[in-house]
Amino acid sequence: MALIVQKYGGTSVGSVERMLSVARRVAKYKAQGHQIVVVVSAMSGETNRLLALAKNIQDSPDPRELDVVLSTGEQVTIGLVAMALMQVGLKAKSYTGAQVKILTDNAFTKARILSIEEQNVRLDLANDYVVVVAGFQGVDENGNITTLGRGGSDTTGVALAAALGADECQIYTDVDGVYTTDPRIVPEARRLKTITFEEMLEMASLGSKVLQIRSVEFAGKYKVRLRVLSSFQDEGEGTLITFEEDKDMEQAIISGIAFNRDEAKITVRGVPDRPGIAYQIIGPVSDANIDVDIIIQNVSTDGTTDFSFTVHRNEFSKAMEILKNKVQKHIGAADVVGDDKTAKVSVVGVGMRSHVGIASKMFRTLAEEGINIQMISTSEIKISVVIDEKYLELAVRVLHKAFDLDQERI
Ligand code: ADP
Ligand code: ASP
Ligand code: MG
């Protein structure tokens, strides 16, 4: 007998038929004697619909009230899925995040889970219930409803699995595992049987939305056995996130390609080259709670230099405004220019550690297609480049081919 947490995403509970199909899968696991906790997202499209409603009233909706609105999507699905489970003959009980008590900090719309009171869930499981928990939401210490950021139901699933000491956390979605890249962009992408935790962390943080990054962080911290599977297939082992590199297997140099369309680039030109400048530029931006990603400072020639960095596209105009109004004059920079039509493409693989020439192969491949590289950033197991957004899909496709990711691994 095992304790399994199964998380179902929006498409997997997108209709009454899909919810009944979830219930039938759970019934199969119950028949084998397992204890099952089900974590669900809102029905597909619902969170976007709620967000649009809010934005029709306030351009930037009040964060506390926005979370009150956004969390309702998942409240609908827990009740319906519990009913579907009863319909197939199981005992079921639903809980919102606050009812479980998934305690979070108070950072509305991007709250972090602090603790989970899992005793009631355990008791229900012992009494043969299937427990259905709303993903993506929690409650802060003052009783305010919070949400965990887009894709946050993954994190609820893994965090619950950690709190319960579950044997496995299964993430059911609309693809049958983690692929070498998004199969919607590259049809030749292949499913990976396993991916290391470190690689998955990079892939998620670099834009592969198949798992929310915080869910991968949780899995790493609490060593949760994590698997991504399709809710549309009855068979299939999906992709297992592993914590050890398989020494016996010939390690692929590159495991996957991630990309992110939401990157916007800003350059402060003609910055005096003296101590404290980087701080004077980035300080006000981060004080405004804007996340900065890749940062590049050029070597100075005539005592001045250019300073470039990227931010999320949604925060581009806010960042530009800060730099133009508060920073430029103050530090005596010549100009502030920006481009919000850029994208980031990254190749990821632990095999990079033991191979040279990956960067040069990546750059050559892009050059052969006439794709200009605007920024570069590297770590031990990834290389990212910022390019014009209009070349994004082409870049992903040619890199996928150049690194033989469409070939079966031996
Ligand atoms: P859910 O609603 O189930 O949480 P998501 O839409 O959040 O599903 O995540 C699944 C989607 O992630 C897939 O449909 C796929 O388009 C996308 N995706 C991006 N990168 C990858 C990848 N490397 N492997 C698999 N899917 C990926
Ligand atoms: N419903 C939320 C979203 O659309 C959370 C999730 O699906 O994981 O982002
Ligand atoms: Mg998701």
Tab-separated table of C-alpha atoms and ligand atoms in Angstrom:
chain	number	residue	atom	x	y	z
A	1	MET	CA	0.000	0.000	0.000
A	2	ALA	CA	1.303	3.401	-0.943
A	3	LEU	CA	0.280	6.977	-0.285
A	4	ILE	CA	0.130	8.819	-3.583
A	5	VAL	CA	-0.594	12.490	-4.299
A	6	GLN	CA	-2.046	12.962	-7.784
A	7	LYS	CA	-2.218	16.490	-9.181
A	8	TYR	CA	-4.457	17.177	-12.166
A	9	GLY	CA	-4.000	20.363	-14.226
A	10	GLY	CA	-6.643	22.523	-15.887
A	11	THR	CA	-7.136	20.500	-19.078
A	12	SER	CA	-7.278	17.292	-17.053
A	13	VAL	CA	-10.342	18.621	-15.184
A	14	GLY	CA	-11.553	20.797	-18.069
A	15	SER	CA	-14.970	19.163	-18.415
A	16	VAL	CA	-17.347	16.893	-16.543
A	17	GLU	CA	-16.144	13.965	-18.695
A	18	ARG	CA	-12.514	14.689	-17.776
A	19	MET	CA	-13.416	14.831	-14.061
A	20	LEU	CA	-15.151	11.460	-14.319
A	21	SER	CA	-12.084	10.104	-16.065
A	22	VAL	CA	-9.955	11.365	-13.142
A	23	ALA	CA	-12.354	9.615	-10.756
A	24	ARG	CA	-12.002	6.348	-12.661
A	25	ARG	CA	-8.213	6.509	-12.483
A	26	VAL	CA	-8.354	7.185	-8.747
A	27	ALA	CA	-10.757	4.246	-8.340
A	28	LYS	CA	-8.228	1.981	-10.041
A	29	TYR	CA	-5.513	3.035	-7.592
A	30	LYS	CA	-7.889	2.669	-4.633
A	31	ALA	CA	-8.772	-0.853	-5.800
A	32	GLN	CA	-5.057	-1.689	-5.533
A	33	GLY	CA	-5.161	-0.590	-1.901
A	34	HIS	CA	-3.441	2.781	-2.173
A	35	GLN	CA	-4.322	5.948	-0.306
A	36	ILE	CA	-4.916	8.852	-2.677
A	37	VAL	CA	-4.833	12.615	-2.253
A	38	VAL	CA	-6.003	14.505	-5.334
A	39	VAL	CA	-4.879	18.095	-5.949
A	40	VAL	CA	-6.698	19.951	-8.696
A	41	SER	CA	-6.336	23.139	-10.715
A	42	ALA	CA	-9.202	25.273	-11.921
A	43	MET	CA	-10.905	24.114	-15.130
A	44	SER	CA	-8.799	25.156	-18.131
A	45	GLY	CA	-9.242	28.814	-19.050
A	46	GLU	CA	-10.951	29.643	-15.769
A	47	THR	CA	-8.052	31.416	-14.064
A	48	ASN	CA	-7.520	33.547	-17.178
A	49	ARG	CA	-11.232	34.364	-17.275
A	50	LEU	CA	-11.215	35.486	-13.636
A	51	LEU	CA	-8.077	37.548	-14.176
A	52	ALA	CA	-9.662	39.292	-17.171
A	53	LEU	CA	-12.776	40.092	-15.127
A	54	ALA	CA	-10.646	41.726	-12.462
A	55	LYS	CA	-8.661	43.694	-15.036
A	56	ASN	CA	-11.894	44.992	-16.534
A	57	ILE	CA	-12.476	46.764	-13.256
A	58	GLN	CA	-8.970	47.753	-12.143
A	59	ASP	CA	-5.964	48.024	-14.494
A	60	SER	CA	-3.760	46.542	-11.824
A	61	PRO	CA	-6.177	44.740	-9.535
A	62	ASP	CA	-5.828	45.029	-5.788
A	63	PRO	CA	-3.663	41.994	-4.904
A	64	ARG	CA	-5.658	40.852	-1.866
A	65	GLU	CA	-8.962	41.004	-3.713
A	66	LEU	CA	-7.434	39.445	-6.823
A	67	ASP	CA	-6.488	36.374	-4.778
A	68	VAL	CA	-10.032	36.197	-3.397
A	69	VAL	CA	-11.255	36.065	-6.997
A	70	LEU	CA	-8.581	33.785	-8.506
A	71	SER	CA	-8.849	31.154	-5.785
A	72	THR	CA	-12.504	30.475	-6.641
A	73	GLY	CA	-11.586	28.526	-9.779
A	74	GLU	CA	-10.069	25.719	-7.748
A	75	GLN	CA	-12.911	25.746	-5.222
A	76	VAL	CA	-15.302	24.799	-8.011
A	77	THR	CA	-13.193	21.868	-9.186
A	78	ILE	CA	-12.577	20.326	-5.748
A	79	GLY	CA	-16.325	20.069	-5.131
A	80	LEU	CA	-17.053	18.699	-8.586
A	81	VAL	CA	-14.202	16.189	-8.490
A	82	ALA	CA	-15.304	15.002	-5.038
A	83	MET	CA	-18.774	14.423	-6.507
A	84	ALA	CA	-17.265	12.543	-9.464
A	85	LEU	CA	-15.373	10.321	-7.013
A	86	MET	CA	-18.613	9.573	-5.134
A	87	GLN	CA	-20.263	8.838	-8.453
A	88	VAL	CA	-17.772	6.009	-9.096
A	89	GLY	CA	-18.397	4.606	-5.635
A	90	LEU	CA	-15.618	6.134	-3.540
A	91	LYS	CA	-15.737	8.104	-0.306
A	92	ALA	CA	-14.441	11.606	-0.992
A	93	LYS	CA	-14.020	14.899	0.807
A	94	SER	CA	-12.811	18.255	-0.530
A	95	TYR	CA	-10.758	20.961	1.144
A	96	THR	CA	-9.797	24.479	0.096
A	97	GLY	CA	-6.256	25.556	0.910
A	98	ALA	CA	-7.477	27.467	3.950
A	99	GLN	CA	-9.504	24.489	5.196
A	100	VAL	CA	-6.508	22.148	5.104
A	101	LYS	CA	-4.585	24.925	6.410
A	102	ILE	CA	-1.900	25.494	3.908
A	103	LEU	CA	-0.231	28.418	5.621
A	104	THR	CA	1.578	30.900	3.358
A	105	ASP	CA	3.274	34.253	3.699
A	106	ASN	CA	1.201	37.271	2.713
A	107	ALA	CA	2.738	37.979	-0.704
A	108	PHE	CA	-0.569	38.015	-2.572
A	109	THR	CA	-0.496	36.480	-6.082
A	110	LYS	CA	2.920	34.902	-5.430
A	111	ALA	CA	2.708	33.586	-1.885
A	112	ARG	CA	5.083	30.947	-0.546
A	113	ILE	CA	3.964	27.944	1.479
A	114	LEU	CA	5.276	28.058	5.053
A	115	SER	CA	3.634	24.976	6.561
A	116	ILE	CA	0.803	22.500	6.073
A	117	GLU	CA	-1.443	21.095	8.798
A	118	GLU	CA	-1.841	17.619	7.401
A	119	GLN	CA	-3.484	15.860	10.390
A	120	ASN	CA	-7.069	16.016	9.112
A	121	VAL	CA	-6.011	14.780	5.711
A	122	ARG	CA	-4.258	11.835	7.342
A	123	LEU	CA	-7.313	11.033	9.413
A	124	ASP	CA	-9.572	11.069	6.361
A	125	LEU	CA	-7.167	8.837	4.465
A	126	ALA	CA	-7.170	6.381	7.351
A	127	ASN	CA	-10.966	6.389	7.150
A	128	ASP	CA	-10.814	5.384	3.492
A	129	TYR	CA	-11.594	8.810	2.010
A	130	VAL	CA	-10.039	10.168	-1.136
A	131	VAL	CA	-9.043	13.690	-0.116
A	132	VAL	CA	-9.389	16.394	-2.772
A	133	VAL	CA	-7.387	19.565	-2.160
A	134	ALA	CA	-7.555	22.850	-4.071
A	135	GLY	CA	-4.256	23.671	-5.725
A	136	PHE	CA	-2.716	27.136	-6.084
A	137	GLN	CA	-4.077	28.594	-2.839
A	138	GLY	CA	-3.408	29.008	0.835
A	139	VAL	CA	-4.110	31.301	3.730
A	140	ASP	CA	-1.843	33.726	5.567
A	141	GLU	CA	-1.548	34.026	9.339
A	142	ASN	CA	-4.305	36.650	9.381
A	143	GLY	CA	-6.765	34.468	7.504
A	144	ASN	CA	-6.383	36.205	4.151
A	145	ILE	CA	-6.709	33.984	1.088
A	146	THR	CA	-3.502	33.852	-0.952
A	147	THR	CA	-2.475	32.300	-4.283
A	148	LEU	CA	0.864	30.792	-5.217
A	149	GLY	CA	1.516	32.246	-8.681
A	150	ARG	CA	0.528	30.842	-12.067
A	151	GLY	CA	1.022	27.104	-12.286
A	152	GLY	CA	0.964	26.961	-8.482
A	153	SER	CA	-1.091	23.788	-8.207
A	154	ASP	CA	2.068	21.814	-9.005
A	155	THR	CA	3.591	23.301	-5.878
A	156	THR	CA	0.544	22.454	-3.761
A	157	GLY	CA	0.829	18.849	-4.970
A	158	VAL	CA	4.504	18.463	-4.172
A	159	ALA	CA	4.282	20.352	-0.870
A	160	LEU	CA	1.421	18.132	0.281
A	161	ALA	CA	3.360	15.047	-0.785
A	162	ALA	CA	6.302	16.300	1.285
A	163	ALA	CA	4.132	17.075	4.325
A	164	LEU	CA	2.451	13.663	4.172
A	165	GLY	CA	5.656	11.794	3.392
A	166	ALA	CA	3.923	10.398	0.302
A	167	ASP	CA	5.552	7.604	-1.677
A	168	GLU	CA	5.096	9.480	-4.938
A	169	CYS	CA	3.712	12.728	-6.317
A	170	GLN	CA	2.217	12.260	-9.774
A	171	ILE	CA	1.643	15.365	-11.889
A	172	TYR	CA	-1.019	14.540	-14.491
A	173	THR	CA	-1.149	16.927	-17.426
A	174	ASP	CA	-1.905	17.131	-21.147
A	175	VAL	CA	1.477	15.744	-22.262
A	176	ASP	CA	2.823	12.340	-21.253
A	177	GLY	CA	5.981	13.584	-19.580
A	178	VAL	CA	8.795	16.095	-19.744
A	179	TYR	CA	10.054	16.480	-23.299
A	180	THR	CA	13.358	17.608	-24.783
A	181	THR	CA	11.513	20.853	-25.494
A	182	ASP	CA	7.894	22.019	-25.665
A	183	PRO	CA	6.286	19.506	-28.071
A	184	ARG	CA	3.883	22.220	-29.216
A	185	ILE	CA	6.793	24.086	-30.790
A	186	VAL	CA	8.903	21.141	-31.953
A	187	PRO	CA	6.828	18.108	-32.954
A	188	GLU	CA	10.023	15.993	-33.076
A	189	ALA	CA	10.622	16.579	-29.345
A	190	ARG	CA	10.998	13.341	-27.395
A	191	ARG	CA	9.802	12.360	-23.978
A	192	LEU	CA	12.586	11.906	-21.431
A	193	LYS	CA	12.275	8.761	-19.311
A	194	THR	CA	14.151	10.522	-16.551
A	195	ILE	CA	15.534	13.984	-15.984
A	196	THR	CA	17.792	14.982	-13.127
A	197	PHE	CA	16.435	17.287	-10.486
A	198	GLU	CA	19.037	19.927	-11.341
A	199	GLU	CA	18.115	19.884	-15.016
A	200	MET	CA	14.412	20.076	-14.226
A	201	LEU	CA	15.085	23.036	-11.954
A	202	GLU	CA	16.890	24.848	-14.787
A	203	MET	CA	14.249	23.917	-17.372
A	204	ALA	CA	11.453	25.195	-15.113
A	205	SER	CA	13.254	28.394	-14.194
A	206	LEU	CA	14.128	29.068	-17.847
A	207	GLY	CA	10.542	28.892	-19.024
A	208	SER	CA	9.329	25.277	-19.403
A	209	LYS	CA	5.983	25.614	-17.711
A	210	VAL	CA	5.315	21.886	-17.454
A	211	LEU	CA	6.253	22.202	-13.760
A	212	GLN	CA	6.172	25.365	-11.668
A	213	ILE	CA	9.708	26.024	-10.435
A	214	ARG	CA	8.729	26.058	-6.776
A	215	SER	CA	7.317	22.558	-7.072
A	216	VAL	CA	10.714	21.349	-8.275
A	217	GLU	CA	12.433	23.199	-5.421
A	218	PHE	CA	10.127	21.477	-2.921
A	219	ALA	CA	10.789	18.093	-4.494
A	220	GLY	CA	14.521	18.695	-4.144
A	221	LYS	CA	14.382	19.959	-0.587
A	222	TYR	CA	12.195	17.130	0.727
A	223	LYS	CA	13.315	14.433	-1.729
A	224	VAL	CA	9.808	13.863	-3.038
A	225	ARG	CA	9.595	11.212	-5.737
A	226	LEU	CA	8.093	13.247	-8.577
A	227	ARG	CA	6.678	11.991	-11.862
A	228	VAL	CA	5.001	13.788	-14.776
A	229	LEU	CA	2.323	11.795	-16.636
A	230	SER	CA	-0.569	12.191	-19.059
A	231	SER	CA	-4.132	12.207	-17.739
A	232	PHE	CA	-5.247	11.287	-21.252
A	233	GLN	CA	-3.548	7.870	-21.313
A	234	ASP	CA	-4.101	4.841	-19.136
A	235	GLU	CA	-0.631	3.430	-19.627
A	236	GLY	CA	2.793	5.040	-19.656
A	237	GLU	CA	5.504	5.680	-17.123
A	238	GLY	CA	5.863	9.407	-17.891
A	239	THR	CA	9.031	11.148	-16.748
A	240	LEU	CA	10.635	10.565	-13.370
A	241	ILE	CA	12.657	13.375	-11.787
A	242	THR	CA	15.781	11.694	-10.418
A	243	PHE	CA	18.132	12.854	-7.716
A	244	GLU	CA	21.141	10.966	-8.943
A	245	GLU	CA	22.761	11.008	-12.309
A	246	ASP	CA	22.712	7.580	-13.904
A	247	LYS	CA	26.419	6.726	-14.084
A	248	ASP	CA	25.820	3.659	-16.236
A	249	MET	CA	24.003	5.504	-18.946
A	250	GLU	CA	25.827	7.454	-21.620
A	251	GLN	CA	24.799	10.920	-20.467
A	252	ALA	CA	23.382	13.115	-23.183
A	253	ILE	CA	25.316	16.372	-23.321
A	254	ILE	CA	22.131	18.400	-23.665
A	255	SER	CA	18.895	17.129	-22.133
A	256	GLY	CA	16.530	19.844	-23.204
A	257	ILE	CA	15.849	23.298	-24.568
A	258	ALA	CA	13.802	25.807	-22.628
A	259	PHE	CA	12.549	29.158	-23.804
A	260	ASN	CA	10.819	32.189	-22.471
A	261	ARG	CA	8.950	34.751	-24.542
A	262	ASP	CA	8.450	37.204	-21.728
A	263	GLU	CA	11.908	38.712	-21.649
A	264	ALA	CA	12.359	42.468	-22.199
A	265	LYS	CA	15.773	44.083	-22.554
A	266	ILE	CA	16.845	47.475	-21.236
A	267	THR	CA	20.140	49.263	-21.904
A	268	VAL	CA	21.454	52.274	-20.054
A	269	ARG	CA	23.934	53.918	-22.418
A	270	GLY	CA	26.961	56.043	-21.695
A	271	VAL	CA	27.187	55.221	-18.005
A	272	PRO	CA	30.224	56.662	-16.186
A	273	ASP	CA	32.500	53.747	-15.286
A	274	ARG	CA	32.976	54.114	-11.548
A	275	PRO	CA	32.283	52.120	-8.383
A	276	GLY	CA	28.652	51.960	-7.292
A	277	ILE	CA	27.121	52.426	-10.725
A	278	ALA	CA	25.654	48.927	-11.007
A	279	TYR	CA	24.015	49.418	-7.638
A	280	GLN	CA	22.652	52.833	-8.582
A	281	ILE	CA	21.009	51.336	-11.664
A	282	ILE	CA	19.707	48.029	-10.309
A	283	GLY	CA	18.913	49.264	-6.776
A	284	PRO	CA	15.868	51.406	-7.682
A	285	VAL	CA	14.598	48.668	-10.023
A	286	SER	CA	14.691	45.998	-7.361
A	287	ASP	CA	13.312	48.415	-4.755
A	288	ALA	CA	10.247	48.567	-7.001
A	289	ASN	CA	10.002	44.775	-6.641
A	290	ILE	CA	10.964	44.140	-10.258
A	291	ASP	CA	12.922	40.940	-10.850
A	292	VAL	CA	16.042	41.360	-12.941
A	293	ASP	CA	17.356	38.432	-14.940
A	294	ILE	CA	20.440	38.575	-17.187
A	295	ILE	CA	22.794	41.509	-16.520
A	296	ILE	CA	25.651	42.593	-18.765
A	297	GLN	CA	28.111	45.430	-18.377
A	298	ASN	CA	30.490	46.219	-21.213
A	299	VAL	CA	34.166	46.982	-20.805
A	300	SER	CA	34.600	50.723	-20.831
A	301	THR	CA	36.672	52.444	-23.468
A	302	ASP	CA	36.476	56.177	-22.831
A	303	GLY	CA	35.477	56.083	-19.184
A	304	THR	CA	31.875	55.248	-19.995
A	305	THR	CA	30.142	51.948	-20.542
A	306	ASP	CA	26.782	50.407	-21.463
A	307	PHE	CA	24.771	48.509	-18.893
A	308	SER	CA	22.072	46.061	-20.054
A	309	PHE	CA	19.679	43.747	-18.260
A	310	THR	CA	16.392	41.928	-18.793
A	311	VAL	CA	13.103	42.060	-16.887
A	312	HIS	CA	9.741	40.362	-17.326
A	313	ARG	CA	7.817	41.920	-20.193
A	314	ASN	CA	4.952	42.873	-17.865
A	315	GLU	CA	7.331	45.062	-15.871
A	316	PHE	CA	9.117	46.624	-18.826
A	317	SER	CA	7.330	49.977	-18.846
A	318	LYS	CA	7.566	50.321	-15.078
A	319	ALA	CA	11.321	49.656	-15.202
A	320	MET	CA	11.844	52.052	-18.135
A	321	GLU	CA	10.002	54.775	-16.262
A	322	ILE	CA	12.155	54.347	-13.160
A	323	LEU	CA	15.359	54.466	-15.171
A	324	LYS	CA	14.354	57.460	-17.274
A	325	ASN	CA	12.893	59.512	-14.438
A	326	LYS	CA	14.988	58.534	-11.457
A	327	VAL	CA	18.261	57.033	-12.588
A	328	GLN	CA	19.444	58.528	-15.880
A	329	LYS	CA	19.992	62.120	-14.720
A	330	HIS	CA	21.159	61.095	-11.295
A	331	ILE	CA	24.085	59.050	-12.607
A	332	GLY	CA	24.661	61.122	-15.734
A	333	ALA	CA	23.887	58.402	-18.267
A	334	ALA	CA	23.536	59.336	-21.928
A	335	ASP	CA	20.377	57.432	-22.737
A	336	VAL	CA	18.002	54.619	-21.749
A	337	VAL	CA	16.731	52.367	-24.521
A	338	GLY	CA	14.643	49.215	-24.392
A	339	ASP	CA	13.157	46.407	-26.433
A	340	ASP	CA	10.252	44.329	-25.173
A	341	LYS	CA	10.183	42.017	-28.188
A	342	THR	CA	13.006	39.777	-27.092
A	343	ALA	CA	13.037	36.143	-25.975
A	344	LYS	CA	15.424	33.829	-24.182
A	345	VAL	CA	16.462	30.393	-25.420
A	346	SER	CA	18.473	28.053	-23.199
A	347	VAL	CA	20.139	24.690	-23.670
A	348	VAL	CA	20.278	22.620	-20.476
A	349	GLY	CA	22.196	19.491	-19.569
A	350	VAL	CA	24.368	18.071	-16.796
A	351	GLY	CA	26.482	16.495	-19.562
A	352	MET	CA	27.806	19.984	-20.289
A	353	ARG	CA	30.053	19.738	-17.274
A	354	SER	CA	32.244	17.185	-18.979
A	355	HIS	CA	32.085	18.498	-22.524
A	356	VAL	CA	33.593	21.551	-24.123
A	357	GLY	CA	32.412	23.337	-27.221
A	358	ILE	CA	28.689	23.428	-26.395
A	359	ALA	CA	28.580	27.211	-26.464
A	360	SER	CA	30.424	27.405	-29.756
A	361	LYS	CA	28.081	24.849	-31.310
A	362	MET	CA	25.085	26.794	-30.045
A	363	PHE	CA	26.393	30.113	-31.362
A	364	ARG	CA	27.387	28.633	-34.729
A	365	THR	CA	23.959	27.051	-35.174
A	366	LEU	CA	22.239	30.374	-34.538
A	367	ALA	CA	24.703	32.248	-36.776
A	368	GLU	CA	23.988	29.877	-39.663
A	369	GLU	CA	20.350	30.955	-39.466
A	370	GLY	CA	21.290	34.631	-39.300
A	371	ILE	CA	19.972	34.942	-35.746
A	372	ASN	CA	21.711	37.700	-33.815
A	373	ILE	CA	22.589	37.005	-30.185
A	374	GLN	CA	21.938	40.046	-28.006
A	375	MET	CA	22.949	38.715	-24.606
A	376	ILE	CA	24.522	35.546	-23.230
A	377	SER	CA	24.437	33.994	-19.791
A	378	THR	CA	25.902	30.693	-18.669
A	379	SER	CA	26.061	28.416	-15.658
A	380	GLU	CA	27.621	24.998	-15.166
A	381	ILE	CA	24.703	23.194	-16.804
A	382	LYS	CA	23.030	25.763	-19.048
A	383	ILE	CA	23.679	28.392	-21.722
A	384	SER	CA	21.059	31.076	-22.353
A	385	VAL	CA	20.881	33.610	-25.145
A	386	VAL	CA	18.570	36.561	-25.627
A	387	ILE	CA	17.410	37.021	-29.223
A	388	ASP	CA	14.758	38.866	-31.212
A	389	GLU	CA	11.415	37.286	-30.358
A	390	LYS	CA	10.542	36.732	-33.990
A	391	TYR	CA	13.316	34.121	-34.297
A	392	LEU	CA	12.368	32.220	-31.170
A	393	GLU	CA	10.664	29.205	-32.734
A	394	LEU	CA	13.281	28.910	-35.462
A	395	ALA	CA	16.059	29.029	-32.872
A	396	VAL	CA	14.473	26.314	-30.747
A	397	ARG	CA	13.954	24.070	-33.773
A	398	VAL	CA	17.468	24.390	-35.188
A	399	LEU	CA	19.107	23.925	-31.787
A	400	HIS	CA	16.938	20.890	-31.095
A	401	LYS	CA	18.218	19.360	-34.318
A	402	ALA	CA	21.826	20.483	-33.919
A	403	PHE	CA	22.101	18.775	-30.543
A	404	ASP	CA	20.465	15.594	-31.887
A	405	LEU	CA	17.604	15.832	-29.428
A	406	ASP	CA	15.273	14.354	-32.027
A	407	GLN	CA	17.383	11.158	-32.033
A	408	GLU	CA	16.663	8.255	-29.714
A	409	ARG	CA	19.190	8.081	-26.875
A	410	ILE	CA	21.202	4.865	-26.857
B	1	ADP	P1	-1.414	21.858	-16.535
B	1	ADP	O1	-2.622	22.677	-16.824
B	1	ADP	O2	-1.678	20.391	-16.536
B	1	ADP	O3	-0.676	22.316	-15.317
B	1	ADP	P2	0.504	23.253	-18.200
B	1	ADP	O4	-0.071	23.892	-19.416
B	1	ADP	O5	0.804	24.120	-17.037
B	1	ADP	O6	-0.456	22.045	-17.797
B	1	ADP	O7	1.849	22.457	-18.578
B	1	ADP	C1	1.835	21.508	-19.603
B	1	ADP	C2	2.354	22.150	-20.906
B	1	ADP	O8	3.720	22.495	-20.753
B	1	ADP	C3	2.352	21.247	-22.119
B	1	ADP	O9	1.101	21.240	-22.757
B	1	ADP	C4	3.469	21.821	-22.969
B	1	ADP	O10	2.968	22.627	-24.012
B	1	ADP	C5	4.251	22.717	-22.022
B	1	ADP	N1	5.683	22.429	-22.018
B	1	ADP	C6	6.675	23.347	-22.099
B	1	ADP	N2	7.872	22.778	-22.093
B	1	ADP	C7	7.664	21.447	-21.993
B	1	ADP	C8	8.547	20.322	-21.926
B	1	ADP	N3	9.891	20.442	-21.964
B	1	ADP	N4	7.984	19.088	-21.828
B	1	ADP	C9	6.651	18.941	-21.775
B	1	ADP	N5	5.776	19.971	-21.840
B	1	ADP	C10	6.270	21.212	-21.941
B	2	ASP	N1	-5.215	27.641	-11.958
B	2	ASP	C1	-3.915	28.216	-11.736
B	2	ASP	C2	-3.329	28.752	-13.042
B	2	ASP	O1	-3.979	28.695	-14.079
B	2	ASP	C3	-2.962	27.270	-11.059
B	2	ASP	C4	-2.582	26.048	-11.864
B	2	ASP	O2	-3.250	25.720	-12.845
B	2	ASP	O3	-1.611	25.396	-11.489
B	2	ASP	O4	-2.242	29.256	-13.047
B	3	MG	MG	0.648	23.915	-14.974
